[in-house]
PDB file of C-alpha atoms and ligand atoms in Angstrom:
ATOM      1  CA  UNK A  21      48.959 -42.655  13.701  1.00  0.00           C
ATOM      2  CA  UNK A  22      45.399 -42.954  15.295  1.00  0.00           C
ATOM      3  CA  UNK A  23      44.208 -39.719  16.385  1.00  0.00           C
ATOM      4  CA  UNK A  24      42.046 -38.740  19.083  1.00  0.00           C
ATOM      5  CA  UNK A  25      38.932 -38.851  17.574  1.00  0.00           C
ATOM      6  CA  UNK A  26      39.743 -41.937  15.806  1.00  0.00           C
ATOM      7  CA  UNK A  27      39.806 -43.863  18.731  1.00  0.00           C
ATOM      8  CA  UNK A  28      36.546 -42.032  20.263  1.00  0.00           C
ATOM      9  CA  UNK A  29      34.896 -42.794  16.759  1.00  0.00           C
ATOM     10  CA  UNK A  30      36.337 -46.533  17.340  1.00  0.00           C
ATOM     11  CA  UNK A  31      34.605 -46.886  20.867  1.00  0.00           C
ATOM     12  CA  UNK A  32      31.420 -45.690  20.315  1.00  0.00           C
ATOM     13  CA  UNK A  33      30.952 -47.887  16.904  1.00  0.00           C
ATOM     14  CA  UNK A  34      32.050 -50.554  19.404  1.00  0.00           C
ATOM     15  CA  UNK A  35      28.912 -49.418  22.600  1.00  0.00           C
ATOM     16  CA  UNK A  36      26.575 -48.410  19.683  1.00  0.00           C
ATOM     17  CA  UNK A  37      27.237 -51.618  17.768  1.00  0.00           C
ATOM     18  CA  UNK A  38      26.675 -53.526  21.381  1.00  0.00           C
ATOM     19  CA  UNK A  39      24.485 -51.608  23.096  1.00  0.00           C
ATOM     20  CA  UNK A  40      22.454 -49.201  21.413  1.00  0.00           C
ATOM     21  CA  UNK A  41      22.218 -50.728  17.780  1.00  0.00           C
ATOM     22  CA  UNK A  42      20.143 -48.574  15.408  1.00  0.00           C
ATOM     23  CA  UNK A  43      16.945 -49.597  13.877  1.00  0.00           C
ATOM     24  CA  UNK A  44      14.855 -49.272  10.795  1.00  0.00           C
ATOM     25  CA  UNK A  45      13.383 -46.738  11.986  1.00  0.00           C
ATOM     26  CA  UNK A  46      15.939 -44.504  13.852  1.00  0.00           C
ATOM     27  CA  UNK A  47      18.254 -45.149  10.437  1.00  0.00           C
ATOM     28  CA  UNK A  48      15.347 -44.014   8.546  1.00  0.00           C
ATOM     29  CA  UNK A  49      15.105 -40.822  10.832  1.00  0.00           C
ATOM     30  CA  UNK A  50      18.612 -40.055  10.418  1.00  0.00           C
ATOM     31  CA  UNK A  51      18.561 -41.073   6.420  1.00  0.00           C
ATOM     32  CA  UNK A  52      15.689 -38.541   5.871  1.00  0.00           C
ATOM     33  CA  UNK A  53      16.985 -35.404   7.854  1.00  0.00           C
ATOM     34  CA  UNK A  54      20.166 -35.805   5.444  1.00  0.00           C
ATOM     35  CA  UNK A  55      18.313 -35.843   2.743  1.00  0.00           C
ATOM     36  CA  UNK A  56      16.235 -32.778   4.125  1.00  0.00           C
ATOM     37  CA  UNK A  57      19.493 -30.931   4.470  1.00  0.00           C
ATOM     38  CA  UNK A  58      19.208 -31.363   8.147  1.00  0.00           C
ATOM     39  CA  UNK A  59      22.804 -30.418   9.883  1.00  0.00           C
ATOM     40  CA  UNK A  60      24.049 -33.869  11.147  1.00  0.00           C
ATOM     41  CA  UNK A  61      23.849 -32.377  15.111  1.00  0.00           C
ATOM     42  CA  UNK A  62      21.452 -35.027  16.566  1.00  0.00           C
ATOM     43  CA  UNK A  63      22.581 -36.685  19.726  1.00  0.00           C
ATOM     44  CA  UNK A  64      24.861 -40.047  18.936  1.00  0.00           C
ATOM     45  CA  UNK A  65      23.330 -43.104  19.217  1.00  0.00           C
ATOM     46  CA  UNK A  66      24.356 -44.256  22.812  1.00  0.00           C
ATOM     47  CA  UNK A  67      23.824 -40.727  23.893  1.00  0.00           C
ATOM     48  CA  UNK A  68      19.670 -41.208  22.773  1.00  0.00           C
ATOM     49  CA  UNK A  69      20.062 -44.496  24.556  1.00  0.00           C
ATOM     50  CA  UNK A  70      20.749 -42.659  27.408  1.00  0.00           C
ATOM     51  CA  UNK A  71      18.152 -40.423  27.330  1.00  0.00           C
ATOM     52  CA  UNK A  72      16.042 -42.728  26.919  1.00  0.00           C
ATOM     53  CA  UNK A  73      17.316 -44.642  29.980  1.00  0.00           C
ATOM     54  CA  UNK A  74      16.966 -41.298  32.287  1.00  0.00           C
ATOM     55  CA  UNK A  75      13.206 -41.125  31.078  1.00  0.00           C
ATOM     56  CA  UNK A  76      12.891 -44.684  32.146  1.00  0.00           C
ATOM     57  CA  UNK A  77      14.626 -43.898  35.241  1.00  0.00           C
ATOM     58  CA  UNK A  78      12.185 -41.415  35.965  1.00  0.00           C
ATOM     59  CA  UNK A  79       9.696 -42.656  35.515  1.00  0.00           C
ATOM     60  CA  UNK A  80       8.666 -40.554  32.691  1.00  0.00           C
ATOM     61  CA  UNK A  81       4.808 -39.539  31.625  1.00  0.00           C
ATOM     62  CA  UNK A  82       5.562 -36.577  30.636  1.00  0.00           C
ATOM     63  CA  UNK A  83       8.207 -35.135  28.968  1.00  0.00           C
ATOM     64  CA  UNK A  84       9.977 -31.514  27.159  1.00  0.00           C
ATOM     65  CA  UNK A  85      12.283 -30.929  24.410  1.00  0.00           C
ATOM     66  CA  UNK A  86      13.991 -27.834  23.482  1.00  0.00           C
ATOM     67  CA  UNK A  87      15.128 -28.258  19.887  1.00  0.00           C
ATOM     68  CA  UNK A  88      13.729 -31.218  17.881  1.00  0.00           C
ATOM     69  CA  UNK A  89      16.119 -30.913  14.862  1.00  0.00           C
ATOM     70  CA  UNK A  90      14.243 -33.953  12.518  1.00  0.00           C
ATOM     71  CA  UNK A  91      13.264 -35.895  15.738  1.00  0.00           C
ATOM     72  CA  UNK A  92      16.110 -38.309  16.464  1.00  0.00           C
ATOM     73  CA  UNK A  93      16.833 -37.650  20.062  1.00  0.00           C
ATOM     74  CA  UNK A  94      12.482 -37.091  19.973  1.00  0.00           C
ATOM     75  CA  UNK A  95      12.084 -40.932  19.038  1.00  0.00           C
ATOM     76  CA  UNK A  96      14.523 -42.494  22.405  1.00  0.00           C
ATOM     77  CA  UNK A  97      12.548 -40.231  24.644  1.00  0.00           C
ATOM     78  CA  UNK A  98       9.696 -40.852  23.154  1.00  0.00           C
ATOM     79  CA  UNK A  99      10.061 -44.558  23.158  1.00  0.00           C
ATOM     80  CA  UNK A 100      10.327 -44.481  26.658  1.00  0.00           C
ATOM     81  CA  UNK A 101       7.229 -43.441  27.086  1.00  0.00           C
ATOM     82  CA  UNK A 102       4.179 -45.276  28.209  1.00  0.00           C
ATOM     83  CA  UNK A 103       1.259 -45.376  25.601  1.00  0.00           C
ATOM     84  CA  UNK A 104      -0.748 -42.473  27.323  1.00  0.00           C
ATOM     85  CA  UNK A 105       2.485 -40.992  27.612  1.00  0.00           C
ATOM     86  CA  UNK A 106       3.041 -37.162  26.480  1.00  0.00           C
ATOM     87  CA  UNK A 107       6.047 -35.822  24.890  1.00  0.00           C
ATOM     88  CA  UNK A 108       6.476 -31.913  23.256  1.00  0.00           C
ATOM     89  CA  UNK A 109       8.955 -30.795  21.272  1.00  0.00           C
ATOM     90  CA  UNK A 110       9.407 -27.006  20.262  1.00  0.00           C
ATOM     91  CA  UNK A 111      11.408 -26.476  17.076  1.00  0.00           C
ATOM     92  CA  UNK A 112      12.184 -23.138  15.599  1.00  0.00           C
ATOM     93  CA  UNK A 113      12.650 -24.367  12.151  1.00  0.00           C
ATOM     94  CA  UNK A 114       9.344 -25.237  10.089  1.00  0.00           C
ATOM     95  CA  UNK A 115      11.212 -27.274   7.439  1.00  0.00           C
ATOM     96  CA  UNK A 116      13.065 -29.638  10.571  1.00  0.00           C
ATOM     97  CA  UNK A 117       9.685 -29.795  12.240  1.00  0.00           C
ATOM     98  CA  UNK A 118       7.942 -31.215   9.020  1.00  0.00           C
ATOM     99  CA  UNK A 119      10.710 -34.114   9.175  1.00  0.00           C
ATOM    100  CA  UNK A 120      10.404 -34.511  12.371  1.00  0.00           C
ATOM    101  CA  UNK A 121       6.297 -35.184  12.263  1.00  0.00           C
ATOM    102  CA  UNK A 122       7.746 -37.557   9.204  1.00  0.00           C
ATOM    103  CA  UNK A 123      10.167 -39.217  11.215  1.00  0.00           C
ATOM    104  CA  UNK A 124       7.927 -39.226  14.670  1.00  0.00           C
ATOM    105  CA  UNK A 125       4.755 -40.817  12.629  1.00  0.00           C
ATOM    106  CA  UNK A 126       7.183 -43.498  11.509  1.00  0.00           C
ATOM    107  CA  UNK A 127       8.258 -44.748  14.610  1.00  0.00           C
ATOM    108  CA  UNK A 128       4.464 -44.753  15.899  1.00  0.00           C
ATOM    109  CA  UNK A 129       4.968 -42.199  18.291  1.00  0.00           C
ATOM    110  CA  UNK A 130       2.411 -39.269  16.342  1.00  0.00           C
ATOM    111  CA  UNK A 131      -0.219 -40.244  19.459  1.00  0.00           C
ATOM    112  CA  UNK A 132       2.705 -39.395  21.913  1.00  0.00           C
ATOM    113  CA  UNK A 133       4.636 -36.457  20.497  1.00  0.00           C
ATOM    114  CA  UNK A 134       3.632 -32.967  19.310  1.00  0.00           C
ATOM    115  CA  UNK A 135       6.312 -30.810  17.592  1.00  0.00           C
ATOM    116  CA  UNK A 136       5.505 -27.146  17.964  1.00  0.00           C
ATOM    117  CA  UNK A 137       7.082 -24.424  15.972  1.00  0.00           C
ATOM    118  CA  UNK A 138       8.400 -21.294  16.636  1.00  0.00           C
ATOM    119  CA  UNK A 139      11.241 -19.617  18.650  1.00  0.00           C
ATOM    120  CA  UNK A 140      10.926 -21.841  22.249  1.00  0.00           C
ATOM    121  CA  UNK A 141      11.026 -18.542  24.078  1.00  0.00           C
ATOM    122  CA  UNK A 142       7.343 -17.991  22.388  1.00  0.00           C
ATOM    123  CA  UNK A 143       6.774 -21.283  22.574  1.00  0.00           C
ATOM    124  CA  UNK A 144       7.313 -21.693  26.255  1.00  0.00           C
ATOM    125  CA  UNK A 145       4.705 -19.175  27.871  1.00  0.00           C
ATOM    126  CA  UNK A 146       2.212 -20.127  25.601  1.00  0.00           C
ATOM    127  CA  UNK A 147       2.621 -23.293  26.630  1.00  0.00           C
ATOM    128  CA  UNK A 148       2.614 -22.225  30.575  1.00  0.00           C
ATOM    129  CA  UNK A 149      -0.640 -21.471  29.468  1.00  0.00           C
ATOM    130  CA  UNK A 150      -2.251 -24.189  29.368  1.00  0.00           C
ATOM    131  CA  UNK A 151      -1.131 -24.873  32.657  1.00  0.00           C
ATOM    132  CA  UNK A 152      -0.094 -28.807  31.601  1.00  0.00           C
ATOM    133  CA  UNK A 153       0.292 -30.969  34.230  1.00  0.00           C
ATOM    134  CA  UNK A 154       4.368 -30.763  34.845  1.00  0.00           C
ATOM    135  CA  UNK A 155       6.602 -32.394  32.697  1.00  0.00           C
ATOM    136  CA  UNK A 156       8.631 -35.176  34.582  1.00  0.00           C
ATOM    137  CA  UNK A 157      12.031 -34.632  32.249  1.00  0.00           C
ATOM    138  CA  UNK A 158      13.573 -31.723  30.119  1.00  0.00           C
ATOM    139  CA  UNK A 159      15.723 -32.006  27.743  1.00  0.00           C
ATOM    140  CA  UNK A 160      16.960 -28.606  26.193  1.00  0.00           C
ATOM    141  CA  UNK A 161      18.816 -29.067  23.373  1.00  0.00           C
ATOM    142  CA  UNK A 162      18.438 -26.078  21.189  1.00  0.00           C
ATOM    143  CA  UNK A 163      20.359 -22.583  20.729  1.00  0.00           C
ATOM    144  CA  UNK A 164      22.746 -22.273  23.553  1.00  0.00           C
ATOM    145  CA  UNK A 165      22.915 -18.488  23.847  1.00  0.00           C
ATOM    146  CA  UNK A 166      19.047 -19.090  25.442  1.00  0.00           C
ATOM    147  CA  UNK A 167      20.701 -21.986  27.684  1.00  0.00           C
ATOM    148  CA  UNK A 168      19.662 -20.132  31.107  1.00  0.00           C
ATOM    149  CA  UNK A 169      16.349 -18.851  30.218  1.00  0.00           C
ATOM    150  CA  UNK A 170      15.457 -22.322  29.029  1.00  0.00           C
ATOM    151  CA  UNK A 171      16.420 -23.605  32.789  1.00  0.00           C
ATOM    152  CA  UNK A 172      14.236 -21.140  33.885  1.00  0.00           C
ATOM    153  CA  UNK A 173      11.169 -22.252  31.788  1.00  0.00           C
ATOM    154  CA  UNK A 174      11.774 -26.117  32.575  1.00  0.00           C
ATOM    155  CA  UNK A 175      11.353 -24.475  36.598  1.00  0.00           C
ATOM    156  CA  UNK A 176       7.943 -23.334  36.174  1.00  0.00           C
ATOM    157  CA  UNK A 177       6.872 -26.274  33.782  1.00  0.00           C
ATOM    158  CA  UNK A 178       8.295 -29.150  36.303  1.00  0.00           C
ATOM    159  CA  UNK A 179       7.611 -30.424  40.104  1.00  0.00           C
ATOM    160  CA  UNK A 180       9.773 -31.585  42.415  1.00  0.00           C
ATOM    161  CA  UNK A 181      11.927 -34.666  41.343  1.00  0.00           C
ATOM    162  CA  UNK A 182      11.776 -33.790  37.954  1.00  0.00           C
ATOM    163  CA  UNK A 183      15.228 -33.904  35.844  1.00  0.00           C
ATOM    164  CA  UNK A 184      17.289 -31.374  33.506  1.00  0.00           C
ATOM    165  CA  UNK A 185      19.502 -32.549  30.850  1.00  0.00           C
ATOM    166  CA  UNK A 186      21.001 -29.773  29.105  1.00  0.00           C
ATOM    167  CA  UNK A 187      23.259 -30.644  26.012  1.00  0.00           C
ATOM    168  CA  UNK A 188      26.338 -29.313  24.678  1.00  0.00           C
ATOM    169  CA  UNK A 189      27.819 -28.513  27.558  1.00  0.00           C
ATOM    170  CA  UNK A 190      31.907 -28.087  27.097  1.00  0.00           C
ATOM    171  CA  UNK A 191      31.613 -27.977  22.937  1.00  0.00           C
ATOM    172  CA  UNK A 192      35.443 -28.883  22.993  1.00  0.00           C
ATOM    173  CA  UNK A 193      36.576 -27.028  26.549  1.00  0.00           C
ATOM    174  CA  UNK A 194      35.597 -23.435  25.565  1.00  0.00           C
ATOM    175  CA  UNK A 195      33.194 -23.704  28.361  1.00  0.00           C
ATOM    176  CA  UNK A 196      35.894 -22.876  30.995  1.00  0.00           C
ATOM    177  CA  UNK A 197      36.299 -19.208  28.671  1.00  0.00           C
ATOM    178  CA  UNK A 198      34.368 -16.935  31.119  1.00  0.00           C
ATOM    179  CA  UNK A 199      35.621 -13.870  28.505  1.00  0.00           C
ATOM    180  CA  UNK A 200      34.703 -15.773  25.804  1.00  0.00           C
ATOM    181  CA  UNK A 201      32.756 -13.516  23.056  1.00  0.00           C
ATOM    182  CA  UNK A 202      30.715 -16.607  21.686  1.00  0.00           C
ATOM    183  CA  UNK A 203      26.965 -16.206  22.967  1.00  0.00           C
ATOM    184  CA  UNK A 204      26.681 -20.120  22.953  1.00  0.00           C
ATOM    185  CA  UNK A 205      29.527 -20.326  25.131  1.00  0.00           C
ATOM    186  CA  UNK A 206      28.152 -17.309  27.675  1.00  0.00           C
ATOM    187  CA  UNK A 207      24.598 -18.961  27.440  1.00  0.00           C
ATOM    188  CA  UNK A 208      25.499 -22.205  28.899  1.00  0.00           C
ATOM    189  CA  UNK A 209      27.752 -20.887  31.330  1.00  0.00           C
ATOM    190  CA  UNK A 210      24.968 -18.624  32.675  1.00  0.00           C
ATOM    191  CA  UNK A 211      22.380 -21.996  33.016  1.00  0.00           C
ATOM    192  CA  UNK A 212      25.369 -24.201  34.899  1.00  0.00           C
ATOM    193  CA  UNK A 213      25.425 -20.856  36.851  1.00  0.00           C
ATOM    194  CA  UNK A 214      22.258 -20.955  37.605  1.00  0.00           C
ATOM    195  CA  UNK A 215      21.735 -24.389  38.322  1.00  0.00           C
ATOM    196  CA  UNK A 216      24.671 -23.878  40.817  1.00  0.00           C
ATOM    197  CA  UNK A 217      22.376 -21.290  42.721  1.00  0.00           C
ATOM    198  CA  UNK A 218      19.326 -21.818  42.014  1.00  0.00           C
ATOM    199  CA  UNK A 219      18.014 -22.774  45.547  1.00  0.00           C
ATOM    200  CA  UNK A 220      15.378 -25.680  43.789  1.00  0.00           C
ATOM    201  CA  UNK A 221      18.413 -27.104  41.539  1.00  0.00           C
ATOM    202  CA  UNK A 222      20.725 -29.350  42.405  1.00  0.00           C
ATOM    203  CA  UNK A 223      23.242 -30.436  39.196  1.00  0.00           C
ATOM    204  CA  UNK A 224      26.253 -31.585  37.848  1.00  0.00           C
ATOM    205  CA  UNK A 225      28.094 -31.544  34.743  1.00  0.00           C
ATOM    206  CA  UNK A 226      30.119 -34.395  32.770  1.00  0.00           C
ATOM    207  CA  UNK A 227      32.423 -34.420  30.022  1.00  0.00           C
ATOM    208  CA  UNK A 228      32.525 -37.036  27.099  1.00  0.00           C
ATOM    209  CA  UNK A 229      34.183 -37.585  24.201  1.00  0.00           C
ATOM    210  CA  UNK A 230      32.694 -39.936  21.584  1.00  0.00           C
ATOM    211  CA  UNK A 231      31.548 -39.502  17.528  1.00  0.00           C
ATOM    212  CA  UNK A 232      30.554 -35.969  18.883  1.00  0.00           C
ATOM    213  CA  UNK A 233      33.967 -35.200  19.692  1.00  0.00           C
ATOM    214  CA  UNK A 234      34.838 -33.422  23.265  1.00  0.00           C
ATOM    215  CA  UNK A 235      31.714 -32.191  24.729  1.00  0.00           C
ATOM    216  CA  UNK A 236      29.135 -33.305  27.395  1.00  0.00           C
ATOM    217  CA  UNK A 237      25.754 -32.257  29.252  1.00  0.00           C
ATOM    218  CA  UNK A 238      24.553 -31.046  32.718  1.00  0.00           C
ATOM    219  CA  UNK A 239      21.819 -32.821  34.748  1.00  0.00           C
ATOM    220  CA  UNK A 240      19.866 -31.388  37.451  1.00  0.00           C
ATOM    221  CA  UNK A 241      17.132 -32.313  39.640  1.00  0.00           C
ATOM    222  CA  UNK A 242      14.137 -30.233  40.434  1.00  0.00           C
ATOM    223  CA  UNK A 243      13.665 -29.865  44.284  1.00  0.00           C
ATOM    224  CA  UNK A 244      11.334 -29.247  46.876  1.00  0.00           C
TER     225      UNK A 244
HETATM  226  N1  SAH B 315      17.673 -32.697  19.920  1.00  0.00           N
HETATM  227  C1  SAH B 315      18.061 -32.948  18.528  1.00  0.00           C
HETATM  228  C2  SAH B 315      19.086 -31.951  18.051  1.00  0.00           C
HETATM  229  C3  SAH B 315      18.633 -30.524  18.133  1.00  0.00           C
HETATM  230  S1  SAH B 315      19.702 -29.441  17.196  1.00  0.00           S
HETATM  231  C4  SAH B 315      18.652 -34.357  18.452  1.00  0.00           C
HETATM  232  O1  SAH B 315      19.545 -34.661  19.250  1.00  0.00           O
HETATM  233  O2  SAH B 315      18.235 -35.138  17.597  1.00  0.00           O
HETATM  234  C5  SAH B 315      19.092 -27.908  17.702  1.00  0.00           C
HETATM  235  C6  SAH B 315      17.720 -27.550  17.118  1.00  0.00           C
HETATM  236  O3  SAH B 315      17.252 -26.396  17.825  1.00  0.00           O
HETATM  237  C7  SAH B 315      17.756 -27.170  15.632  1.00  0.00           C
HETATM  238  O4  SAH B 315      16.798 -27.907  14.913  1.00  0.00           O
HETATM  239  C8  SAH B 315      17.389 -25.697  15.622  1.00  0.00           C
HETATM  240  O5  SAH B 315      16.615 -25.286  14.516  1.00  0.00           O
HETATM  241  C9  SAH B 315      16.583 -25.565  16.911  1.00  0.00           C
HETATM  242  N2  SAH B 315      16.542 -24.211  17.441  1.00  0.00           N
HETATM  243  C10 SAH B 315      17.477 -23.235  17.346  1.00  0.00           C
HETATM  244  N3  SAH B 315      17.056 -22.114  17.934  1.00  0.00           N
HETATM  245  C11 SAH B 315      15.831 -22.371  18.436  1.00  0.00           C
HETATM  246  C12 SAH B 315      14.863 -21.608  19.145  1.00  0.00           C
HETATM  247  N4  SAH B 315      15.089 -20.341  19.478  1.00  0.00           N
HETATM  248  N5  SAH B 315      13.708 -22.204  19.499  1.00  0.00           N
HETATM  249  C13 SAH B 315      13.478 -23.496  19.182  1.00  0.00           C
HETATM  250  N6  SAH B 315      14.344 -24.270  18.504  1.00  0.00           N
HETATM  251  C14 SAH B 315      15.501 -23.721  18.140  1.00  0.00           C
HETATM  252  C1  DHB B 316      25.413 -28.248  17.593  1.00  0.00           C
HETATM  253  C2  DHB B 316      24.245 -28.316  18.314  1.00  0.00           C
HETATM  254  C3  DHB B 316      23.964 -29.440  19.086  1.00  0.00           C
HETATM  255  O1  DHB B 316      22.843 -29.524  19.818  1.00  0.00           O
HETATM  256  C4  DHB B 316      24.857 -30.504  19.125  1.00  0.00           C
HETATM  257  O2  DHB B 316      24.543 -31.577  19.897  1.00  0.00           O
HETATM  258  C5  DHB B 316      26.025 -30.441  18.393  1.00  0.00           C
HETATM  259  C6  DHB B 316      26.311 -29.320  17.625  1.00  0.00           C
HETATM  260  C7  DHB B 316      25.720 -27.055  16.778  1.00  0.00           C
HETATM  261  O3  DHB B 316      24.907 -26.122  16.760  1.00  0.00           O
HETATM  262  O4  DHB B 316      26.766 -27.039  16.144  1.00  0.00           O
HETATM  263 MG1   MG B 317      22.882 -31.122  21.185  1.00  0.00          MG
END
């Protein structure tokens, strides 16, 4: 009998295979964090593609990422990026940021992207800062109990028409537990909350299923 997650595996190797092929170097990327000991908890492969087609979209200069892991999901942002392009990535982790500068410098993109490490929640004021021009694209991607406040940073480091993408969103359905005990679970549901009534947000949330099994992300736009 083909389970579930058989036949999500099946249709994604069928899009990735089409549509969002891996090469050299994103195989590379993914080859090395294994060997690293990296957890395999990178976005899938038509997932980057689609971050990397919402940067496009955008019209992305600039862009944030909350949790680099070895630099997968880094490398489709980053590619959509134009040459003078800027991309930062905060990572917690010293040992996934060092794979990540590894996997970044391989795919050319060591110009473009700077991994900084640390807990984002130090990370973030200091960056504030330096008062950087805002970024046009967030993706947060990094410990979910932190979701909201990390909505709250990508406010005061964006402008108007900038967009959100927070990952992770439904991790199987718990997400509908409002009792739930599981700080990931709380943490998102506090940044869709917030996004809901925040007065400059306006978001939505889908559900996928795919090689990541049952889960999705949230998108919102910055407003006036
Ligand atoms: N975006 C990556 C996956 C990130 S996995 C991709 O799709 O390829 C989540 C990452 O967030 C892990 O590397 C973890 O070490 C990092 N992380 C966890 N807590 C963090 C924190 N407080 N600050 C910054 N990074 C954190
Ligand atoms: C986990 C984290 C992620 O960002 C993800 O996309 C999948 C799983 C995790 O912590 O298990
Ligand atoms: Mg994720």
């Amino acid at each position: 009998m083909t389970t579930a997650q058989e036949l999500w595996d099946d249709v994604d190797a069928y899009f990735t295979t089409l549509l969002s092929p891996a090469d050299e170097v994103l195989a590379a990327a993914l080859r090395d964090s294994e060997a690293a000991g990296l957890p395999p908890i990178n976005v899938a492969p038509n997932q980057g593609k689609l971050l990397q087609l919402l940067a496009l979209i955008q019209g992305a200069r600039r862009v944030l990422e909350i949790g680099t892991l070895g630099g997968y999901s880094t490398i489709w942002l980053g590619r959509a990026l134009p040459a003078d392009g800027r991309l930062v990535t905060l990572e917690y982790d010293a040992t996934h940021a060092e794979v990540a500068r590894r996997n970044l410098a391989r795919a050319g993109l060591d110009s473009i992207a700077e991994v900084r490490v640390g807990p984002a929640l130090e990370s973030l004021p200091k960056l504030a800062e330096e008062h950087p021009p805002p970024f046009d694209l967030v993706f947060i991607d990094a410990d979910k109990v932190n979701n909201a406040h990390y909505v709250k940073w990508a406010l005061e480091l964006t402008r108007p028409g900038s967009l959100i993408v927070l990952d992770n969103v439904v991790r199987g359905g718990r997400v509908t537990e409002a009792d739930s005990e599981d700080p990931s679970v709380l943490g998102t549901r506090a940044a869709l909350e917030l996004m809901a009534s925040h007065p400059r947000l306006s978001g939505t949330a889908v559900q996928t299923v795919g090689s990541k099994g049952h889960d999705g992300f949230a998108l919102a736009r910055v407003t006036g």
